[in-house]
mmCIF file of C-alpha atoms in Angstrom:
data_model
loop_
_atom_site.group_PDB
_atom_site.id
_atom_site.type_symbol
_atom_site.label_atom_id
_atom_site.label_comp_id
_atom_site.label_asym_id
_atom_site.label_seq_id
_atom_site.Cartn_x
_atom_site.Cartn_y
_atom_site.Cartn_z
ATOM 1 C CA MET A 1 -25.144 -40.548 28.944
ATOM 2 C CA LYS A 2 -22.650 -43.394 28.566
ATOM 3 C CA MET A 3 -20.825 -44.672 31.669
ATOM 4 C CA THR A 4 -17.298 -45.974 31.267
ATOM 5 C CA LYS A 5 -15.141 -47.672 33.848
ATOM 6 C CA ASP A 6 -11.879 -46.028 34.782
ATOM 7 C CA MET A 7 -9.510 -48.939 34.233
ATOM 8 C CA THR A 8 -6.615 -47.363 36.159
ATOM 9 C CA ALA A 9 -7.539 -48.877 39.525
ATOM 10 C CA PHE A 10 -8.474 -52.227 37.966
ATOM 11 C CA ARG A 11 -5.133 -52.362 36.151
ATOM 12 C CA ALA A 12 -3.233 -51.540 39.358
ATOM 13 C CA VAL A 13 -4.937 -54.424 41.172
ATOM 14 C CA ALA A 14 -4.288 -56.765 38.240
ATOM 15 C CA GLU A 15 -0.634 -55.699 38.121
ATOM 16 C CA ALA A 16 -0.242 -56.417 41.845
ATOM 17 C CA ARG A 17 -1.846 -59.842 41.408
ATOM 18 C CA LEU A 18 0.390 -60.535 38.409
ATOM 19 C CA ASN A 19 3.495 -59.624 40.412
ATOM 20 C CA LYS A 20 2.433 -62.013 43.193
ATOM 21 C CA ILE A 21 1.824 -64.823 40.690
ATOM 22 C CA PHE A 22 5.216 -64.357 39.080
ATOM 23 C CA ALA A 23 7.042 -63.895 42.392
ATOM 24 C CA GLU A 24 5.763 -67.332 43.392
ATOM 25 C CA ARG A 25 6.787 -68.820 40.044
ATOM 26 C CA HIS A 26 10.252 -67.236 40.309
ATOM 27 C CA ALA A 27 10.659 -68.576 43.851
ATOM 28 C CA ALA A 28 9.708 -72.070 42.695
ATOM 29 C CA ILE A 29 12.475 -71.968 40.077
ATOM 30 C CA LEU A 30 15.101 -70.399 42.325
ATOM 31 C CA GLY A 31 14.403 -72.615 45.314
ATOM 32 C CA PRO A 32 15.117 -72.001 48.987
ATOM 33 C CA LEU A 33 18.911 -72.127 48.574
ATOM 34 C CA TYR A 34 19.054 -69.396 45.952
ATOM 35 C CA ALA A 35 21.581 -67.264 47.857
ATOM 36 C CA VAL A 36 23.989 -70.203 48.171
ATOM 37 C CA HIS A 37 23.558 -71.138 44.510
ATOM 38 C CA ALA A 38 24.153 -67.539 43.418
ATOM 39 C CA ARG A 39 27.343 -67.388 45.490
ATOM 40 C CA LYS A 40 28.506 -70.741 44.079
ATOM 41 C CA ALA A 41 27.924 -69.447 40.540
ATOM 42 C CA ALA A 42 29.921 -66.280 41.261
ATOM 43 C CA ASP A 43 32.765 -68.307 42.746
ATOM 44 C CA ALA A 44 32.595 -70.771 39.842
ATOM 45 C CA ALA A 45 32.971 -67.950 37.328
ATOM 46 C CA CYS A 46 36.133 -66.798 39.139
ATOM 47 C CA VAL A 47 37.548 -70.336 39.272
ATOM 48 C CA VAL A 48 36.962 -70.856 35.549
ATOM 49 C CA ALA A 49 38.220 -67.408 34.533
ATOM 50 C CA SER A 50 41.329 -67.117 36.674
ATOM 51 C CA ASP A 51 42.077 -70.534 38.158
ATOM 52 C CA VAL A 52 41.732 -69.214 41.715
ATOM 53 C CA SER A 53 40.492 -71.462 44.490
ATOM 54 C CA SER A 54 37.095 -71.025 46.112
ATOM 55 C CA LEU A 55 36.521 -71.620 49.805
ATOM 56 C CA LEU A 56 32.959 -72.578 48.904
ATOM 57 C CA LEU A 57 33.685 -74.920 45.997
ATOM 58 C CA ALA A 58 36.960 -76.550 47.090
ATOM 59 C CA PRO A 59 35.489 -78.730 49.872
ATOM 60 C CA GLU A 60 32.635 -79.894 47.640
ATOM 61 C CA ALA A 61 35.005 -80.717 44.781
ATOM 62 C CA LYS A 62 37.192 -82.735 47.142
ATOM 63 C CA ARG A 63 34.167 -84.577 48.552
ATOM 64 C CA ARG A 64 32.977 -85.421 45.030
ATOM 65 C CA GLY A 65 36.423 -86.440 43.855
ATOM 66 C CA VAL A 66 36.577 -83.924 41.001
ATOM 67 C CA SER A 67 38.767 -80.937 40.313
ATOM 68 C CA GLU A 68 37.552 -77.558 41.435
ATOM 69 C CA LYS A 69 37.530 -76.405 37.803
ATOM 70 C CA THR A 70 35.302 -79.362 36.810
ATOM 71 C CA LEU A 71 32.863 -78.607 39.613
ATOM 72 C CA ALA A 72 32.913 -74.912 38.678
ATOM 73 C CA ALA A 73 31.987 -75.773 35.089
ATOM 74 C CA GLN A 74 29.103 -77.948 36.317
ATOM 75 C CA VAL A 75 27.861 -75.164 38.600
ATOM 76 C CA LEU A 76 27.933 -72.675 35.709
ATOM 77 C CA ILE A 77 25.993 -75.041 33.442
ATOM 78 C CA ARG A 78 23.244 -75.320 36.078
ATOM 79 C CA ALA A 79 23.269 -71.566 36.684
ATOM 80 C CA ASN A 80 22.994 -70.831 32.954
ATOM 81 C CA ARG A 81 20.135 -73.309 32.588
ATOM 82 C CA GLN A 82 18.316 -71.606 35.458
ATOM 83 C CA SER A 83 18.963 -68.172 33.913
ATOM 84 C CA ALA A 84 17.467 -69.317 30.616
ATOM 85 C CA ILE A 85 14.317 -70.526 32.381
ATOM 86 C CA LEU A 86 14.069 -67.269 34.331
ATOM 87 C CA GLY A 87 14.517 -65.310 31.102
ATOM 88 C CA LEU A 88 11.542 -67.082 29.545
ATOM 89 C CA LEU A 89 9.472 -66.478 32.666
ATOM 90 C CA GLU A 90 10.402 -62.785 32.706
ATOM 91 C CA ALA A 91 9.433 -62.437 29.041
ATOM 92 C CA GLU A 92 6.063 -64.008 29.858
ATOM 93 C CA ARG A 93 5.579 -61.554 32.754
ATOM 94 C CA GLN A 94 6.387 -58.593 30.523
ATOM 95 C CA ASP A 95 3.959 -59.842 27.865
ATOM 96 C CA ALA A 96 1.283 -60.130 30.544
ATOM 97 C CA GLN A 97 2.032 -56.580 31.700
ATOM 98 C CA ALA A 98 1.481 -55.341 28.150
ATOM 99 C CA GLU A 99 -1.796 -57.269 27.959
ATOM 100 C CA ILE A 100 -2.923 -55.690 31.238
ATOM 101 C CA ALA A 101 -2.056 -52.218 29.936
ATOM 102 C CA ALA A 102 -4.172 -52.836 26.829
ATOM 103 C CA ALA A 103 -7.138 -54.493 28.580
ATOM 104 C CA LYS A 104 -10.498 -52.819 28.054
ATOM 105 C CA SER A 105 -12.496 -54.378 30.910
ATOM 106 C CA PRO A 106 -12.142 -55.968 34.343
ATOM 107 C CA ALA A 107 -13.293 -59.271 32.820
ATOM 108 C CA GLU A 108 -10.445 -59.093 30.321
ATOM 109 C CA LEU A 109 -8.008 -58.495 33.188
ATOM 110 C CA ASP A 110 -9.352 -61.559 35.006
ATOM 111 C CA SER A 111 -8.903 -63.599 31.850
ATOM 112 C CA ILE A 112 -5.302 -62.444 31.443
ATOM 113 C CA LEU A 113 -4.487 -63.351 35.036
ATOM 114 C CA ALA A 114 -6.150 -66.761 34.683
ATOM 115 C CA VAL A 115 -3.929 -67.586 31.710
ATOM 116 C CA HIS A 116 -0.846 -66.847 33.809
ATOM 117 C CA GLY A 117 -1.862 -68.846 36.856
ATOM 118 C CA GLY A 118 -4.001 -66.443 38.828
#
């Protein structure tokens, strides 16, 4: 009689570990001021699109000696750069999920996690 391991539980544990690894990597990219940066990006998009003023961006623009529209453009460039990096990281996470789903052994799962920082 041949014994085979049920990989379901092993995959669930690996998936949870993978999510923790990538949550930490996402947090490192986003940084502790993510909520402020996200709000600045939303306000910047409005400033660029409709020439409205932003209570969040106006004081910073004045302090820096630039127009609000110039600051808004700079904020959007940084936000887009961050989005591109996050997009690459998310693609890597999804690839790792597919590898976990196809893994045939617990050792293979460990190897997959090691490649991705776990």
